[in-house]
Amino acid sequence: MLEGSFYNIVQSEQTASSFMALLALNAAHPVFDGHFPGQPVVPGVCMMQTIQELLEKGLQSKVLLQKATSMKFLVMINPVVQPQVTVTLQYTLQENNIVKVNAVIKSDSSIFMKFQGTFSLVTN
């Protein structure tokens, strides 16, 4: 949904229980026309959608958010100032197709967002 327009994956690395991606943000994306004109800020909903999309890429399966145990927006992301961010996901598959996830969005020493929660695997 956002990959290829809002962000592009520059580099990624995957293990059995993690997925890391270096993303290039598109500061010219239309979402920034309204959020906010002249001072672009990545919307929190876009950060969450990015986490979900990267988790799906790592698991090679569609997922649905079940519960956000903790969601902390610590620093705003201005895509002009921070054109690249790193998203790191640590995940474990639990019973009943539940995936427990810890995610961090950062750039160098700045942490923009921390997320802990659960998703369910979509099995069709």
PDB file of C-alpha atoms in Angstrom:
ATOM      1  CA  MET A   1       0.000   0.000   0.000  1.00  0.00           C
ATOM      2  CA  LEU A   2       2.754   2.487   0.951  1.00  0.00           C
ATOM      3  CA  GLU A   3       5.785   0.670  -0.449  1.00  0.00           C
ATOM      4  CA  GLY A   4       6.795   2.097  -3.791  1.00  0.00           C
ATOM      5  CA  SER A   5       5.086   5.438  -3.252  1.00  0.00           C
ATOM      6  CA  PHE A   6       5.481   6.625   0.339  1.00  0.00           C
ATOM      7  CA  TYR A   7       8.736   4.713   0.880  1.00  0.00           C
ATOM      8  CA  ASN A   8      11.165   2.450  -0.940  1.00  0.00           C
ATOM      9  CA  ILE A   9      13.270  -0.265   0.617  1.00  0.00           C
ATOM     10  CA  VAL A  10      16.939   0.588   0.109  1.00  0.00           C
ATOM     11  CA  GLN A  11      18.320  -2.394   1.992  1.00  0.00           C
ATOM     12  CA  SER A  12      16.856  -5.213   4.069  1.00  0.00           C
ATOM     13  CA  GLU A  13      18.060  -8.055   6.237  1.00  0.00           C
ATOM     14  CA  GLN A  14      16.057 -10.966   7.587  1.00  0.00           C
ATOM     15  CA  THR A  15      16.503 -13.750  10.114  1.00  0.00           C
ATOM     16  CA  ALA A  16      14.020 -16.344  11.393  1.00  0.00           C
ATOM     17  CA  SER A  17      12.725 -13.903  14.026  1.00  0.00           C
ATOM     18  CA  SER A  18      13.559 -10.425  12.732  1.00  0.00           C
ATOM     19  CA  PHE A  19      13.328  -8.110   9.752  1.00  0.00           C
ATOM     20  CA  MET A  20      15.313  -4.893   9.320  1.00  0.00           C
ATOM     21  CA  ALA A  21      14.822  -2.427   6.501  1.00  0.00           C
ATOM     22  CA  LEU A  22      16.483   0.833   5.557  1.00  0.00           C
ATOM     23  CA  LEU A  23      13.776   2.962   3.950  1.00  0.00           C
ATOM     24  CA  ALA A  24      13.992   6.012   1.711  1.00  0.00           C
ATOM     25  CA  LEU A  25      11.011   8.261   2.433  1.00  0.00           C
ATOM     26  CA  ASN A  26       9.345  10.163  -0.409  1.00  0.00           C
ATOM     27  CA  ALA A  27       9.101  13.762   0.818  1.00  0.00           C
ATOM     28  CA  ALA A  28       7.078  14.611  -2.328  1.00  0.00           C
ATOM     29  CA  HIS A  29       4.281  12.162  -1.454  1.00  0.00           C
ATOM     30  CA  PRO A  30       0.813  13.819  -1.487  1.00  0.00           C
ATOM     31  CA  VAL A  31       0.175  12.933   2.184  1.00  0.00           C
ATOM     32  CA  PHE A  32       2.593  15.713   3.137  1.00  0.00           C
ATOM     33  CA  ASP A  33       0.459  18.322   1.337  1.00  0.00           C
ATOM     34  CA  GLY A  34      -1.898  18.154   4.302  1.00  0.00           C
ATOM     35  CA  HIS A  35       0.393  16.824   7.025  1.00  0.00           C
ATOM     36  CA  PHE A  36       1.646  19.577   7.203  1.00  0.00           C
ATOM     37  CA  PRO A  37       2.121  22.162   4.405  1.00  0.00           C
ATOM     38  CA  GLY A  38       5.638  23.589   4.536  1.00  0.00           C
ATOM     39  CA  GLN A  39       6.580  21.391   7.492  1.00  0.00           C
ATOM     40  CA  PRO A  40       6.100  17.735   6.525  1.00  0.00           C
ATOM     41  CA  VAL A  41       5.666  15.168   9.314  1.00  0.00           C
ATOM     42  CA  VAL A  42       5.206  11.425   8.811  1.00  0.00           C
ATOM     43  CA  PRO A  43       1.742  10.546  10.146  1.00  0.00           C
ATOM     44  CA  GLY A  44       1.584   7.916  12.884  1.00  0.00           C
ATOM     45  CA  VAL A  45      -0.854   5.862  10.823  1.00  0.00           C
ATOM     46  CA  CYS A  46       1.764   5.680   8.046  1.00  0.00           C
ATOM     47  CA  MET A  47       4.361   4.447  10.550  1.00  0.00           C
ATOM     48  CA  MET A  48       1.964   1.700  11.685  1.00  0.00           C
ATOM     49  CA  GLN A  49       1.109   0.732   8.099  1.00  0.00           C
ATOM     50  CA  THR A  50       4.827   0.544   7.300  1.00  0.00           C
ATOM     51  CA  ILE A  51       5.406  -1.762  10.276  1.00  0.00           C
ATOM     52  CA  GLN A  52       2.555  -3.992   9.115  1.00  0.00           C
ATOM     53  CA  GLU A  53       3.813  -4.093   5.510  1.00  0.00           C
ATOM     54  CA  LEU A  54       7.366  -4.958   6.590  1.00  0.00           C
ATOM     55  CA  LEU A  55       6.091  -7.640   8.974  1.00  0.00           C
ATOM     56  CA  GLU A  56       4.119  -9.156   6.091  1.00  0.00           C
ATOM     57  CA  LYS A  57       7.252  -9.102   3.958  1.00  0.00           C
ATOM     58  CA  GLY A  58       9.262 -10.794   6.715  1.00  0.00           C
ATOM     59  CA  LEU A  59       6.622 -13.447   7.398  1.00  0.00           C
ATOM     60  CA  GLN A  60       5.566 -13.767   3.740  1.00  0.00           C
ATOM     61  CA  SER A  61       1.965 -13.695   4.932  1.00  0.00           C
ATOM     62  CA  LYS A  62      -0.795 -11.125   5.378  1.00  0.00           C
ATOM     63  CA  VAL A  63      -1.380 -10.022   8.978  1.00  0.00           C
ATOM     64  CA  LEU A  64      -4.006  -8.077  10.918  1.00  0.00           C
ATOM     65  CA  LEU A  65      -3.273  -5.928  13.946  1.00  0.00           C
ATOM     66  CA  GLN A  66      -4.870  -7.465  17.028  1.00  0.00           C
ATOM     67  CA  LYS A  67      -3.529  -5.352  19.880  1.00  0.00           C
ATOM     68  CA  ALA A  68      -1.125  -2.466  20.349  1.00  0.00           C
ATOM     69  CA  THR A  69       0.225  -3.011  23.847  1.00  0.00           C
ATOM     70  CA  SER A  70       2.528   0.004  23.615  1.00  0.00           C
ATOM     71  CA  MET A  71       2.864   2.619  20.891  1.00  0.00           C
ATOM     72  CA  LYS A  72       5.185   5.539  21.588  1.00  0.00           C
ATOM     73  CA  PHE A  73       5.823   8.371  19.148  1.00  0.00           C
ATOM     74  CA  LEU A  74       8.994   9.945  20.507  1.00  0.00           C
ATOM     75  CA  VAL A  75      10.266  12.300  17.797  1.00  0.00           C
ATOM     76  CA  MET A  76       8.546  13.588  14.652  1.00  0.00           C
ATOM     77  CA  ILE A  77       9.945  12.384  11.322  1.00  0.00           C
ATOM     78  CA  ASN A  78      10.451  15.172   8.803  1.00  0.00           C
ATOM     79  CA  PRO A  79      11.191  13.367   5.502  1.00  0.00           C
ATOM     80  CA  VAL A  80      13.232  16.326   4.250  1.00  0.00           C
ATOM     81  CA  VAL A  81      15.510  16.277   7.316  1.00  0.00           C
ATOM     82  CA  GLN A  82      15.464  12.476   7.741  1.00  0.00           C
ATOM     83  CA  PRO A  83      15.088  11.103   4.199  1.00  0.00           C
ATOM     84  CA  GLN A  84      16.045   7.605   5.377  1.00  0.00           C
ATOM     85  CA  VAL A  85      14.906   5.661   8.423  1.00  0.00           C
ATOM     86  CA  THR A  86      15.582   2.174   9.713  1.00  0.00           C
ATOM     87  CA  VAL A  87      12.735  -0.078  10.811  1.00  0.00           C
ATOM     88  CA  THR A  88      13.656  -3.056  12.972  1.00  0.00           C
ATOM     89  CA  LEU A  89      11.115  -5.763  13.769  1.00  0.00           C
ATOM     90  CA  GLN A  90      11.605  -8.580  16.272  1.00  0.00           C
ATOM     91  CA  TYR A  91       8.812 -11.142  16.195  1.00  0.00           C
ATOM     92  CA  THR A  92       7.798 -14.523  17.594  1.00  0.00           C
ATOM     93  CA  LEU A  93       5.044 -16.793  16.363  1.00  0.00           C
ATOM     94  CA  GLN A  94       2.748 -17.836  19.199  1.00  0.00           C
ATOM     95  CA  GLU A  95      -0.183 -20.250  19.397  1.00  0.00           C
ATOM     96  CA  ASN A  96      -3.271 -19.721  17.239  1.00  0.00           C
ATOM     97  CA  ASN A  97      -1.334 -17.867  14.487  1.00  0.00           C
ATOM     98  CA  ILE A  98      -0.586 -14.901  16.751  1.00  0.00           C
ATOM     99  CA  VAL A  99       2.626 -12.968  16.137  1.00  0.00           C
ATOM    100  CA  LYS A 100       4.143 -10.955  18.984  1.00  0.00           C
ATOM    101  CA  VAL A 101       6.045  -7.940  17.619  1.00  0.00           C
ATOM    102  CA  ASN A 102       8.511  -5.352  18.908  1.00  0.00           C
ATOM    103  CA  ALA A 103       9.306  -2.618  16.380  1.00  0.00           C
ATOM    104  CA  VAL A 104      11.514   0.460  16.361  1.00  0.00           C
ATOM    105  CA  ILE A 105      11.726   3.209  13.750  1.00  0.00           C
ATOM    106  CA  LYS A 106      14.929   5.211  14.009  1.00  0.00           C
ATOM    107  CA  SER A 107      17.647   7.131  12.201  1.00  0.00           C
ATOM    108  CA  ASP A 108      21.169   7.201  13.604  1.00  0.00           C
ATOM    109  CA  SER A 109      20.715   8.083  17.290  1.00  0.00           C
ATOM    110  CA  SER A 110      17.106   9.357  17.023  1.00  0.00           C
ATOM    111  CA  ILE A 111      14.310   6.944  17.898  1.00  0.00           C
ATOM    112  CA  PHE A 112      11.063   8.076  16.296  1.00  0.00           C
ATOM    113  CA  MET A 113       8.678   5.329  17.314  1.00  0.00           C
ATOM    114  CA  LYS A 114       8.520   2.210  19.472  1.00  0.00           C
ATOM    115  CA  PHE A 115       5.775  -0.371  19.110  1.00  0.00           C
ATOM    116  CA  GLN A 116       4.867  -3.546  20.982  1.00  0.00           C
ATOM    117  CA  GLY A 117       1.822  -5.570  20.095  1.00  0.00           C
ATOM    118  CA  THR A 118       0.305  -8.581  18.431  1.00  0.00           C
ATOM    119  CA  PHE A 119      -0.852  -9.378  14.923  1.00  0.00           C
ATOM    120  CA  SER A 120      -2.681 -12.423  13.650  1.00  0.00           C
ATOM    121  CA  LEU A 121      -1.683 -14.320  10.514  1.00  0.00           C
ATOM    122  CA  VAL A 122      -4.344 -14.257   7.825  1.00  0.00           C
ATOM    123  CA  THR A 123      -4.816 -17.833   6.671  1.00  0.00           C
ATOM    124  CA  ASN A 124      -6.958 -18.173   3.549  1.00  0.00           C
TER     125      ASN A 124
END
